[in-house]
Short mmCIF file of C-alpha atoms in Angstrom, two decimals:
data_model
loop_
_atom_site.label_atom_id
_atom_site.label_comp_id
_atom_site.label_asym_id
_atom_site.label_seq_id
_atom_site.Cartn_x
_atom_site.Cartn_y
_atom_site.Cartn_z
CA GLY A 629 -13.70 14.79 3.34
CA ALA A 630 -14.50 11.57 5.16
CA GLY A 631 -12.17 9.47 3.07
CA VAL A 632 -9.66 9.62 0.25
CA SER A 633 -11.43 10.38 -2.99
CA GLN A 634 -10.05 9.43 -6.40
CA SER A 635 -11.34 10.27 -9.83
CA PRO A 636 -12.12 8.96 -12.29
CA SER A 637 -12.83 5.51 -10.91
CA ASN A 638 -12.31 4.00 -14.35
CA LYS A 639 -10.45 5.33 -17.35
CA VAL A 640 -10.06 3.74 -20.76
CA THR A 641 -7.65 5.54 -23.03
CA GLU A 642 -5.97 4.94 -26.34
CA LYS A 643 -2.28 4.23 -26.49
CA GLY A 644 -0.34 7.45 -26.87
CA LYS A 645 -2.89 9.68 -25.15
CA ASP A 646 -2.22 11.60 -21.93
CA VAL A 647 -4.25 10.97 -18.79
CA GLU A 648 -4.68 12.78 -15.49
CA LEU A 649 -5.65 11.00 -12.30
CA ARG A 650 -6.87 12.99 -9.34
CA CYS A 651 -6.63 12.36 -5.61
CA ASP A 652 -8.37 14.32 -2.88
CA PRO A 653 -6.93 13.29 0.49
CA ILE A 654 -8.52 13.37 3.91
CA SER A 655 -8.71 16.95 5.12
CA GLY A 656 -5.72 17.81 7.28
CA HIS A 657 -3.55 14.93 6.11
CA THR A 658 -0.17 16.37 5.20
CA ALA A 659 1.28 13.23 3.62
CA LEU A 660 0.00 11.83 0.34
CA TYR A 661 1.15 8.73 -1.54
CA TRP A 662 0.66 7.22 -4.99
CA TYR A 663 0.92 3.49 -5.65
CA ARG A 664 0.24 1.28 -8.64
CA GLN A 665 -1.21 -2.21 -8.52
CA SER A 666 -1.21 -4.42 -11.57
CA LEU A 667 -3.68 -7.29 -11.85
CA GLY A 668 -3.02 -9.80 -9.08
CA GLN A 669 0.16 -8.06 -8.04
CA GLY A 670 1.41 -6.16 -5.04
CA LEU A 671 1.57 -2.42 -4.55
CA GLU A 672 4.32 -0.56 -6.37
CA PHE A 673 5.46 2.73 -4.84
CA LEU A 674 5.37 5.69 -7.20
CA ILE A 675 5.79 8.90 -5.22
CA TYR A 676 4.95 10.60 -1.95
CA PHE A 677 4.29 14.20 -0.95
CA GLN A 678 4.97 15.91 2.33
CA GLY A 679 2.89 19.05 1.97
CA ASN A 680 3.43 20.14 -1.62
CA SER A 681 6.95 18.76 -1.79
CA ALA A 682 7.91 15.41 -3.35
CA PRO A 683 11.35 14.53 -1.92
CA ASP A 684 11.56 11.09 -3.54
CA LYS A 685 10.55 10.64 -7.17
CA SER A 686 12.60 7.48 -7.66
CA GLY A 687 9.51 5.28 -7.90
CA LEU A 688 8.12 6.93 -11.01
CA PRO A 689 8.55 4.30 -13.80
CA SER A 690 9.65 6.73 -16.49
CA ASP A 691 9.76 10.41 -17.39
CA ARG A 692 6.27 10.00 -18.87
CA PHE A 693 4.99 10.02 -15.30
CA SER A 694 4.70 13.18 -13.23
CA ALA A 695 2.79 14.27 -10.17
CA GLU A 696 2.03 17.45 -8.37
CA ARG A 697 0.20 18.55 -5.27
CA THR A 698 -1.18 22.01 -4.74
CA GLY A 699 -2.31 23.79 -1.61
CA GLY A 700 -1.28 20.83 0.48
CA SER A 701 -4.40 19.05 -0.66
CA VAL A 702 -5.37 17.71 -4.09
CA SER A 703 -2.80 15.78 -6.08
CA THR A 704 -2.71 14.95 -9.78
CA LEU A 705 -0.78 12.08 -11.36
CA THR A 706 -0.20 12.62 -15.07
CA ILE A 707 0.85 9.94 -17.51
CA GLN A 708 1.92 11.17 -20.91
CA ARG A 709 1.91 9.09 -24.09
CA THR A 710 0.30 6.13 -22.33
CA GLN A 711 1.49 2.62 -23.10
CA GLN A 712 -0.30 -0.69 -22.60
CA GLU A 713 2.03 -1.56 -19.72
CA ASP A 714 0.64 1.46 -17.86
CA SER A 715 -2.65 -0.40 -17.43
CA ALA A 716 -3.18 -0.91 -13.69
CA VAL A 717 -5.10 0.35 -10.69
CA TYR A 718 -3.59 3.58 -9.42
CA LEU A 719 -4.10 3.99 -5.69
CA CYS A 720 -3.74 7.15 -3.68
CA ALA A 721 -3.37 7.19 0.09
CA SER A 722 -2.96 9.83 2.76
CA SER A 723 -1.85 9.97 6.38
CA PRO A 724 -1.89 12.68 9.08
CA ALA A 725 1.90 12.99 8.94
CA LEU A 726 4.81 11.35 7.21
CA LEU A 727 5.95 9.18 10.10
CA GLY A 728 4.18 6.95 12.53
CA TYR A 729 0.74 6.69 10.96
CA GLY A 730 -1.07 4.16 8.84
CA TYR A 731 -2.31 5.03 5.38
CA THR A 732 -5.92 5.49 4.31
CA PHE A 733 -6.28 4.40 0.72
CA GLY A 734 -8.75 5.63 -1.85
CA SER A 735 -10.72 3.23 -4.03
CA GLY A 736 -8.33 3.76 -6.91
CA THR A 737 -8.49 4.57 -10.59
CA ARG A 738 -8.54 1.59 -12.91
CA LEU A 739 -6.61 2.64 -16.01
CA THR A 740 -6.90 0.59 -19.18
CA VAL A 741 -4.78 1.51 -22.17
CA VAL A 742 -6.05 0.03 -25.44
CA GLN B 1290 14.00 -3.42 -1.48
CA GLN B 1291 10.81 -5.47 -1.37
CA PRO B 1292 10.20 -7.40 1.87
CA VAL B 1293 9.51 -11.12 1.62
CA GLN B 1294 6.27 -12.52 2.97
CA SER B 1295 5.56 -16.10 3.90
CA PRO B 1296 3.56 -18.14 3.36
CA GLN B 1297 2.20 -17.10 -0.04
CA ALA B 1298 -1.19 -18.57 0.77
CA VAL B 1299 -3.03 -19.99 3.77
CA ILE B 1300 -6.30 -21.89 3.96
CA LEU B 1301 -8.06 -22.09 7.31
CA ARG B 1302 -11.26 -23.27 8.89
CA GLU B 1303 -13.15 -20.79 11.02
CA GLY B 1304 -11.67 -20.64 14.48
CA GLU B 1305 -8.16 -21.67 13.45
CA ASP B 1306 -5.08 -19.51 13.96
CA ALA B 1307 -2.57 -18.23 11.40
CA VAL B 1308 0.77 -16.45 11.35
CA ILE B 1309 2.05 -14.40 8.43
CA ASN B 1310 5.69 -13.41 8.35
CA CYS B 1311 7.46 -10.46 6.76
CA SER B 1312 11.21 -10.23 6.41
CA SER B 1313 13.52 -7.49 5.18
CA SER B 1314 17.24 -7.29 4.53
CA LYS B 1315 17.29 -3.59 5.41
CA ALA B 1316 17.28 -1.74 8.73
CA LEU B 1317 13.69 -0.74 9.30
CA TYR B 1318 11.98 2.20 10.94
CA SER B 1319 8.47 0.82 10.72
CA VAL B 1320 6.37 -2.08 9.52
CA HIS B 1321 2.75 -1.68 8.40
CA TRP B 1322 0.14 -4.38 7.90
CA TYR B 1323 -2.84 -4.06 5.53
CA ARG B 1324 -5.64 -6.32 4.38
CA GLN B 1325 -7.13 -6.10 0.90
CA LYS B 1326 -10.31 -7.81 -0.18
CA HIS B 1327 -10.93 -8.56 -3.82
CA GLY B 1328 -11.78 -5.44 -5.79
CA GLU B 1329 -11.32 -3.15 -2.79
CA ALA B 1330 -8.62 -0.84 -1.53
CA PRO B 1331 -6.14 -1.99 1.13
CA VAL B 1332 -7.25 -1.33 4.69
CA PHE B 1333 -4.78 -0.42 7.41
CA LEU B 1334 -4.52 -2.92 10.27
CA MET B 1335 -1.60 -1.71 12.36
CA ILE B 1336 1.81 -0.12 12.41
CA LEU B 1337 4.85 -1.20 14.40
CA LEU B 1338 7.59 1.33 15.01
CA LYS B 1339 11.23 0.79 15.84
CA GLY B 1340 11.52 0.84 19.58
CA GLY B 1341 7.76 0.58 19.98
CA GLU B 1342 5.58 -1.99 21.64
CA GLN B 1343 3.84 -4.96 20.14
CA LYS B 1344 0.53 -3.89 18.72
CA GLY B 1345 -2.76 -5.64 18.68
CA HIS B 1346 -6.43 -5.54 19.23
CA GLU B 1347 -8.86 -8.36 19.86
CA LYS B 1348 -7.78 -11.28 17.76
CA ILE B 1349 -5.24 -9.67 15.44
CA SER B 1350 -1.82 -8.73 16.75
CA ALA B 1351 1.68 -8.25 15.41
CA SER B 1352 5.27 -8.19 16.54
CA PHE B 1353 8.43 -6.55 15.22
CA ASN B 1354 11.89 -7.98 15.79
CA GLU B 1355 14.18 -5.03 15.06
CA LYS B 1356 17.38 -7.05 15.23
CA LYS B 1357 16.19 -9.56 12.65
CA GLN B 1358 14.18 -7.00 10.62
CA GLN B 1359 11.22 -9.32 10.80
CA SER B 1360 7.57 -8.85 11.63
CA SER B 1361 4.80 -11.35 12.18
CA LEU B 1362 1.02 -10.92 12.04
CA TYR B 1363 -0.99 -13.20 14.29
CA LEU B 1364 -4.61 -14.01 13.48
CA THR B 1365 -6.37 -15.81 16.31
CA ALA B 1366 -9.66 -17.70 16.10
CA SER B 1367 -10.10 -16.66 12.48
CA GLN B 1368 -13.44 -15.48 11.13
CA LEU B 1369 -14.81 -15.57 7.60
CA SER B 1370 -14.27 -11.81 7.42
CA TYR B 1371 -10.52 -12.32 7.78
CA SER B 1372 -10.29 -13.65 4.23
CA GLY B 1373 -8.28 -11.46 1.90
CA THR B 1374 -4.75 -10.65 0.87
CA TYR B 1375 -2.46 -9.42 3.62
CA PHE B 1376 0.39 -7.09 2.78
CA CYS B 1377 3.22 -5.96 4.95
CA GLY B 1378 4.87 -2.66 4.13
CA THR B 1379 8.32 -1.74 5.34
CA GLU B 1380 9.82 1.69 5.79
CA GLU B 1381 13.60 1.83 5.88
CA GLY B 1382 15.41 4.10 8.28
CA THR B 1383 17.06 5.86 5.34
CA SER B 1384 13.91 6.32 3.26
CA TYR B 1385 11.22 7.84 5.41
CA GLY B 1386 7.91 8.13 3.65
CA LYS B 1387 8.61 5.34 1.16
CA LEU B 1388 6.65 2.27 2.17
CA THR B 1389 7.64 -0.82 0.20
CA PHE B 1390 5.10 -3.62 0.15
CA GLY B 1391 5.63 -7.36 0.11
CA GLN B 1392 4.04 -9.57 -2.51
CA GLY B 1393 1.10 -10.43 -0.27
CA THR B 1394 -0.28 -13.49 1.50
CA ILE B 1395 -3.67 -14.81 0.40
CA LEU B 1396 -5.70 -15.93 3.41
CA THR B 1397 -8.86 -17.95 2.85
CA VAL B 1398 -11.14 -18.85 5.75
CA HIS B 1399 -13.77 -21.54 5.18
CA PRO B 1400 -16.84 -22.23 7.37
#
């Protein structure tokens, strides 16, 4: 596609429910990244993929968070048993390769846990 | 480890210049710069690589001092469209693929 596409754009969920956030990167981009941005805050690294592989999962806040990428394209970030502190904008980005390129960010998914 | 940006906020008149600094305590492979406007996604400005040249185009340029692990973003003859929050992102030589962002610098340009 022309840009990085994320869905849904907004998600309101009840505490304790599971949610899935989807990211469709730019076609041909092998590297994909997930970040989280709380209100008025900076960008917090969650995880990156090189192809379908996620070498560094150290940024995931807890074991309630998981992510996968299939076919070297679409990625899904899953949050189980959501908590209010999970409320944030979840941003996905992609780049042509892992090194030496800037990131193109999607518009994000605004997650609100009530 | 999160890089430190300074200043936290800058207020300018159109046409004035600004410098935003980014400092890390770690050996870096690359430094990225992004601009984010309110309610929008961050937009890539430029990347500086270890051993690379200073980058820039038109009135926005940046430098990377590898020895000091510092980068600076230079905004010349600022325009209203330059307003936003500027983030630097640093990639350590031991953690390729993991870009750690600073806390951001809020730039406001007034007519």
